[in-house]
Amino acid sequence: VSVVPYHMEGDQAIVWQSAVFALQGNFSMYGHGGQMFIYPQQQGLSFLYEMLFRLTGSTSQQMIGYVNASMAPLTIFFGYQCVKEIAGTKAAVRFLPLMMLCLPYIIYSPYVYGDIPSISLSFVLLWTILKFCNTMKYRYAVVACIVAALALIYRKNIWIFLLGALIGLAYQAW
């Protein structure tokens, strides 16, 4: 991610640009007829990037790539924990080399989209739900709610995962 291999265009440029504009106090993209008004599903991602830019003091596309690259080990770790929780340590050890070779993480790291953080947070969410079901400790449920909200802000495509998690929790409660 140290060298960005492409130029932003389309949705990626709009999300980045709206975050930079909002950082400068210009909210014209959110008004009637603006890009964020037309595509409201991008507003959460733009907000998170604006917060990232406020924290780092940089509006560089590389900052987003660094966040994406830092999420890869998080996904591997929590994916391992999920498989270990479901199928045991032997299966989890087999999971590691497969996950480390996951090409979308290598390809999508420099892109200004929320797919990688959303996937990482989905694994954290799955692990917290599994831990809650196995231990019935409410701290896991609280963390699951926070992680689910954050994953939804990153990308709205996590709804299908949340629906599956709710069905699983309903089955567990039965």
PDB file of C-alpha atoms in Angstrom:
ATOM      1  CA  VAL A   1       0.000   0.000   0.000  1.00  0.00           C
ATOM      2  CA  SER A   2       2.994   2.322   0.068  1.00  0.00           C
ATOM      3  CA  VAL A   3       2.567   2.983  -3.662  1.00  0.00           C
ATOM      4  CA  VAL A   4      -1.018   3.318  -4.855  1.00  0.00           C
ATOM      5  CA  PRO A   5      -1.283   1.282  -8.095  1.00  0.00           C
ATOM      6  CA  TYR A   6      -4.270   3.120  -9.603  1.00  0.00           C
ATOM      7  CA  HIS A   7      -6.159   6.409  -9.680  1.00  0.00           C
ATOM      8  CA  MET A   8      -9.462   6.633  -7.864  1.00  0.00           C
ATOM      9  CA  GLU A   9     -12.565   6.952  -9.971  1.00  0.00           C
ATOM     10  CA  GLY A  10     -16.291   6.439  -9.564  1.00  0.00           C
ATOM     11  CA  ASP A  11     -17.600   5.596  -6.116  1.00  0.00           C
ATOM     12  CA  GLN A  12     -14.164   5.465  -4.534  1.00  0.00           C
ATOM     13  CA  ALA A  13     -13.359   9.011  -5.613  1.00  0.00           C
ATOM     14  CA  ILE A  14     -16.764  10.226  -4.425  1.00  0.00           C
ATOM     15  CA  VAL A  15     -16.359   8.668  -0.971  1.00  0.00           C
ATOM     16  CA  TRP A  16     -12.837  10.033  -0.565  1.00  0.00           C
ATOM     17  CA  GLN A  17     -13.778  13.464  -1.896  1.00  0.00           C
ATOM     18  CA  SER A  18     -16.823  13.782   0.368  1.00  0.00           C
ATOM     19  CA  ALA A  19     -14.671  12.875   3.379  1.00  0.00           C
ATOM     20  CA  VAL A  20     -12.094  15.505   2.436  1.00  0.00           C
ATOM     21  CA  PHE A  21     -14.791  18.118   1.783  1.00  0.00           C
ATOM     22  CA  ALA A  22     -16.517  17.366   5.115  1.00  0.00           C
ATOM     23  CA  LEU A  23     -13.168  17.675   6.865  1.00  0.00           C
ATOM     24  CA  GLN A  24     -12.878  21.173   5.400  1.00  0.00           C
ATOM     25  CA  GLY A  25     -16.436  22.058   6.458  1.00  0.00           C
ATOM     26  CA  ASN A  26     -17.928  21.778   2.977  1.00  0.00           C
ATOM     27  CA  PHE A  27     -21.049  19.581   3.103  1.00  0.00           C
ATOM     28  CA  SER A  28     -22.319  20.363  -0.389  1.00  0.00           C
ATOM     29  CA  MET A  29     -22.059  16.707  -1.435  1.00  0.00           C
ATOM     30  CA  TYR A  30     -24.636  15.826   1.242  1.00  0.00           C
ATOM     31  CA  GLY A  31     -27.189  18.404   0.073  1.00  0.00           C
ATOM     32  CA  HIS A  32     -30.043  17.890  -2.346  1.00  0.00           C
ATOM     33  CA  GLY A  33     -28.599  16.724  -5.657  1.00  0.00           C
ATOM     34  CA  GLY A  34     -25.152  16.005  -4.196  1.00  0.00           C
ATOM     35  CA  GLN A  35     -23.448  12.639  -4.626  1.00  0.00           C
ATOM     36  CA  MET A  36     -24.025  11.581  -1.014  1.00  0.00           C
ATOM     37  CA  PHE A  37     -27.681  12.564  -1.327  1.00  0.00           C
ATOM     38  CA  ILE A  38     -28.001  10.408  -4.431  1.00  0.00           C
ATOM     39  CA  TYR A  39     -26.015   7.494  -2.957  1.00  0.00           C
ATOM     40  CA  PRO A  40     -26.800   7.554   0.794  1.00  0.00           C
ATOM     41  CA  GLN A  41     -25.295   4.085   1.315  1.00  0.00           C
ATOM     42  CA  GLN A  42     -21.858   5.703   0.971  1.00  0.00           C
ATOM     43  CA  GLN A  43     -22.373   8.188   3.829  1.00  0.00           C
ATOM     44  CA  GLY A  44     -21.172   5.902   6.613  1.00  0.00           C
ATOM     45  CA  LEU A  45     -17.974   5.033   4.786  1.00  0.00           C
ATOM     46  CA  SER A  46     -17.337   8.690   4.060  1.00  0.00           C
ATOM     47  CA  PHE A  47     -17.881   9.522   7.739  1.00  0.00           C
ATOM     48  CA  LEU A  48     -15.401   6.865   8.870  1.00  0.00           C
ATOM     49  CA  TYR A  49     -12.791   8.126   6.430  1.00  0.00           C
ATOM     50  CA  GLU A  50     -13.364  11.670   7.630  1.00  0.00           C
ATOM     51  CA  MET A  51     -12.726  10.490  11.218  1.00  0.00           C
ATOM     52  CA  LEU A  52      -9.583   8.668  10.038  1.00  0.00           C
ATOM     53  CA  PHE A  53      -8.360  11.837   8.363  1.00  0.00           C
ATOM     54  CA  ARG A  54      -9.076  13.856  11.521  1.00  0.00           C
ATOM     55  CA  LEU A  55      -7.070  11.391  13.627  1.00  0.00           C
ATOM     56  CA  THR A  56      -4.094  11.137  11.299  1.00  0.00           C
ATOM     57  CA  GLY A  57      -4.034  14.672   9.940  1.00  0.00           C
ATOM     58  CA  SER A  58      -3.621  13.264   6.446  1.00  0.00           C
ATOM     59  CA  THR A  59      -6.131  13.005   3.620  1.00  0.00           C
ATOM     60  CA  SER A  60      -3.946  10.581   1.709  1.00  0.00           C
ATOM     61  CA  GLN A  61      -5.414   7.556   0.013  1.00  0.00           C
ATOM     62  CA  GLN A  62      -2.517   5.620   1.543  1.00  0.00           C
ATOM     63  CA  MET A  63      -4.011   6.049   5.029  1.00  0.00           C
ATOM     64  CA  ILE A  64      -7.020   4.036   3.904  1.00  0.00           C
ATOM     65  CA  GLY A  65      -4.671   1.412   2.447  1.00  0.00           C
ATOM     66  CA  TYR A  66      -2.876   1.195   5.791  1.00  0.00           C
ATOM     67  CA  VAL A  67      -6.174   0.619   7.583  1.00  0.00           C
ATOM     68  CA  ASN A  68      -7.046  -2.103   5.065  1.00  0.00           C
ATOM     69  CA  ALA A  69      -3.620  -3.722   5.438  1.00  0.00           C
ATOM     70  CA  SER A  70      -3.905  -3.687   9.232  1.00  0.00           C
ATOM     71  CA  MET A  71      -7.269  -5.452   9.016  1.00  0.00           C
ATOM     72  CA  ALA A  72      -5.813  -8.518   7.262  1.00  0.00           C
ATOM     73  CA  PRO A  73      -4.093  -9.925  10.386  1.00  0.00           C
ATOM     74  CA  LEU A  74      -7.265  -9.187  12.354  1.00  0.00           C
ATOM     75  CA  THR A  75      -9.280 -11.255   9.879  1.00  0.00           C
ATOM     76  CA  ILE A  76      -6.811 -14.134  10.007  1.00  0.00           C
ATOM     77  CA  PHE A  77      -6.719 -14.143  13.814  1.00  0.00           C
ATOM     78  CA  PHE A  78     -10.484 -13.998  14.324  1.00  0.00           C
ATOM     79  CA  GLY A  79     -11.116 -16.410  11.453  1.00  0.00           C
ATOM     80  CA  TYR A  80      -8.791 -18.850  13.211  1.00  0.00           C
ATOM     81  CA  GLN A  81     -10.653 -18.274  16.484  1.00  0.00           C
ATOM     82  CA  CYS A  82     -14.031 -18.876  14.793  1.00  0.00           C
ATOM     83  CA  VAL A  83     -12.938 -22.120  13.160  1.00  0.00           C
ATOM     84  CA  LYS A  84     -11.377 -23.237  16.460  1.00  0.00           C
ATOM     85  CA  GLU A  85     -14.634 -22.443  18.274  1.00  0.00           C
ATOM     86  CA  ILE A  86     -16.694 -24.406  15.729  1.00  0.00           C
ATOM     87  CA  ALA A  87     -14.482 -27.341  14.722  1.00  0.00           C
ATOM     88  CA  GLY A  88     -11.492 -27.451  17.089  1.00  0.00           C
ATOM     89  CA  THR A  89      -7.811 -26.646  16.886  1.00  0.00           C
ATOM     90  CA  LYS A  90      -6.932 -29.153  14.125  1.00  0.00           C
ATOM     91  CA  ALA A  91      -9.336 -27.574  11.665  1.00  0.00           C
ATOM     92  CA  ALA A  92      -8.230 -24.093  12.703  1.00  0.00           C
ATOM     93  CA  VAL A  93      -4.592 -24.879  11.923  1.00  0.00           C
ATOM     94  CA  ARG A  94      -5.644 -25.989   8.423  1.00  0.00           C
ATOM     95  CA  PHE A  95      -7.512 -22.708   8.021  1.00  0.00           C
ATOM     96  CA  LEU A  96      -4.404 -20.538   8.461  1.00  0.00           C
ATOM     97  CA  PRO A  97      -2.529 -21.249   5.207  1.00  0.00           C
ATOM     98  CA  LEU A  98      -5.749 -20.953   3.222  1.00  0.00           C
ATOM     99  CA  MET A  99      -6.551 -17.574   4.710  1.00  0.00           C
ATOM    100  CA  MET A 100      -3.049 -16.235   4.274  1.00  0.00           C
ATOM    101  CA  LEU A 101      -3.308 -16.929   0.541  1.00  0.00           C
ATOM    102  CA  CYS A 102      -6.611 -15.071   0.219  1.00  0.00           C
ATOM    103  CA  LEU A 103      -6.111 -12.983  -2.928  1.00  0.00           C
ATOM    104  CA  PRO A 104      -8.832 -10.367  -2.345  1.00  0.00           C
ATOM    105  CA  TYR A 105      -6.885  -9.099   0.651  1.00  0.00           C
ATOM    106  CA  ILE A 106      -3.766  -8.710  -1.428  1.00  0.00           C
ATOM    107  CA  ILE A 107      -5.611  -7.132  -4.360  1.00  0.00           C
ATOM    108  CA  TYR A 108      -8.056  -4.857  -2.495  1.00  0.00           C
ATOM    109  CA  SER A 109      -5.729  -3.439   0.162  1.00  0.00           C
ATOM    110  CA  PRO A 110      -4.997  -0.130  -1.576  1.00  0.00           C
ATOM    111  CA  TYR A 111      -8.614   0.473  -2.630  1.00  0.00           C
ATOM    112  CA  VAL A 112     -10.797   3.145  -1.021  1.00  0.00           C
ATOM    113  CA  TYR A 113     -13.691   0.854  -0.228  1.00  0.00           C
ATOM    114  CA  GLY A 114     -14.892  -0.569   3.043  1.00  0.00           C
ATOM    115  CA  ASP A 115     -14.971  -4.210   2.002  1.00  0.00           C
ATOM    116  CA  ILE A 116     -11.857  -5.338   3.869  1.00  0.00           C
ATOM    117  CA  PRO A 117     -12.759  -3.679   7.199  1.00  0.00           C
ATOM    118  CA  SER A 118     -16.304  -4.970   6.822  1.00  0.00           C
ATOM    119  CA  ILE A 119     -15.056  -8.542   6.313  1.00  0.00           C
ATOM    120  CA  SER A 120     -12.668  -8.234   9.265  1.00  0.00           C
ATOM    121  CA  LEU A 121     -15.402  -6.933  11.513  1.00  0.00           C
ATOM    122  CA  SER A 122     -17.681  -9.756  10.312  1.00  0.00           C
ATOM    123  CA  PHE A 123     -15.164 -12.283  11.604  1.00  0.00           C
ATOM    124  CA  VAL A 124     -14.950 -10.433  14.926  1.00  0.00           C
ATOM    125  CA  LEU A 125     -18.757 -10.385  15.060  1.00  0.00           C
ATOM    126  CA  LEU A 126     -18.991 -14.105  14.331  1.00  0.00           C
ATOM    127  CA  TRP A 127     -16.423 -14.883  17.026  1.00  0.00           C
ATOM    128  CA  THR A 128     -18.236 -12.768  19.640  1.00  0.00           C
ATOM    129  CA  ILE A 129     -21.542 -14.440  18.787  1.00  0.00           C
ATOM    130  CA  LEU A 130     -19.958 -17.896  19.057  1.00  0.00           C
ATOM    131  CA  LYS A 131     -18.351 -16.984  22.388  1.00  0.00           C
ATOM    132  CA  PHE A 132     -21.656 -15.615  23.669  1.00  0.00           C
ATOM    133  CA  CYS A 133     -23.521 -18.781  22.669  1.00  0.00           C
ATOM    134  CA  ASN A 134     -20.886 -21.004  24.293  1.00  0.00           C
ATOM    135  CA  THR A 135     -20.302 -19.026  27.508  1.00  0.00           C
ATOM    136  CA  MET A 136     -23.492 -16.916  27.859  1.00  0.00           C
ATOM    137  CA  LYS A 137     -21.406 -13.988  29.062  1.00  0.00           C
ATOM    138  CA  TYR A 138     -23.094 -10.734  28.136  1.00  0.00           C
ATOM    139  CA  ARG A 139     -19.862  -8.875  27.465  1.00  0.00           C
ATOM    140  CA  TYR A 140     -19.590 -10.790  24.197  1.00  0.00           C
ATOM    141  CA  ALA A 141     -23.105  -9.687  23.223  1.00  0.00           C
ATOM    142  CA  VAL A 142     -22.229  -6.047  23.934  1.00  0.00           C
ATOM    143  CA  VAL A 143     -19.049  -6.266  21.843  1.00  0.00           C
ATOM    144  CA  ALA A 144     -21.034  -8.005  19.080  1.00  0.00           C
ATOM    145  CA  CYS A 145     -23.511  -5.110  18.946  1.00  0.00           C
ATOM    146  CA  ILE A 146     -20.734  -2.522  18.730  1.00  0.00           C
ATOM    147  CA  VAL A 147     -18.865  -4.473  16.048  1.00  0.00           C
ATOM    148  CA  ALA A 148     -22.079  -5.048  14.057  1.00  0.00           C
ATOM    149  CA  ALA A 149     -22.837  -1.319  14.071  1.00  0.00           C
ATOM    150  CA  LEU A 150     -19.317  -0.468  12.949  1.00  0.00           C
ATOM    151  CA  ALA A 151     -19.386  -3.097  10.194  1.00  0.00           C
ATOM    152  CA  LEU A 152     -22.722  -1.698   8.986  1.00  0.00           C
ATOM    153  CA  ILE A 153     -21.275   1.794   8.824  1.00  0.00           C
ATOM    154  CA  TYR A 154     -18.386   0.524   6.694  1.00  0.00           C
ATOM    155  CA  ARG A 155     -20.496  -1.397   4.197  1.00  0.00           C
ATOM    156  CA  LYS A 156     -24.214  -2.026   4.003  1.00  0.00           C
ATOM    157  CA  ASN A 157     -23.642  -5.450   2.403  1.00  0.00           C
ATOM    158  CA  ILE A 158     -23.184  -6.984   5.843  1.00  0.00           C
ATOM    159  CA  TRP A 159     -26.968  -7.148   6.301  1.00  0.00           C
ATOM    160  CA  ILE A 160     -27.084 -10.708   4.943  1.00  0.00           C
ATOM    161  CA  PHE A 161     -24.490 -11.763   7.508  1.00  0.00           C
ATOM    162  CA  LEU A 162     -26.454 -10.079  10.305  1.00  0.00           C
ATOM    163  CA  LEU A 163     -29.634 -11.807   9.189  1.00  0.00           C
ATOM    164  CA  GLY A 164     -27.853 -15.164   9.328  1.00  0.00           C
ATOM    165  CA  ALA A 165     -26.470 -14.314  12.778  1.00  0.00           C
ATOM    166  CA  LEU A 166     -29.958 -13.463  14.035  1.00  0.00           C
ATOM    167  CA  ILE A 167     -31.336 -16.718  12.672  1.00  0.00           C
ATOM    168  CA  GLY A 168     -28.482 -18.589  14.382  1.00  0.00           C
ATOM    169  CA  LEU A 169     -29.122 -16.796  17.679  1.00  0.00           C
ATOM    170  CA  ALA A 170     -32.856 -17.534  17.424  1.00  0.00           C
ATOM    171  CA  TYR A 171     -32.041 -21.196  16.836  1.00  0.00           C
ATOM    172  CA  GLN A 172     -29.650 -21.154  19.821  1.00  0.00           C
ATOM    173  CA  ALA A 173     -32.322 -19.583  22.025  1.00  0.00           C
ATOM    174  CA  TRP A 174     -34.876 -22.195  20.991  1.00  0.00           C
TER     175      TRP A 174
END
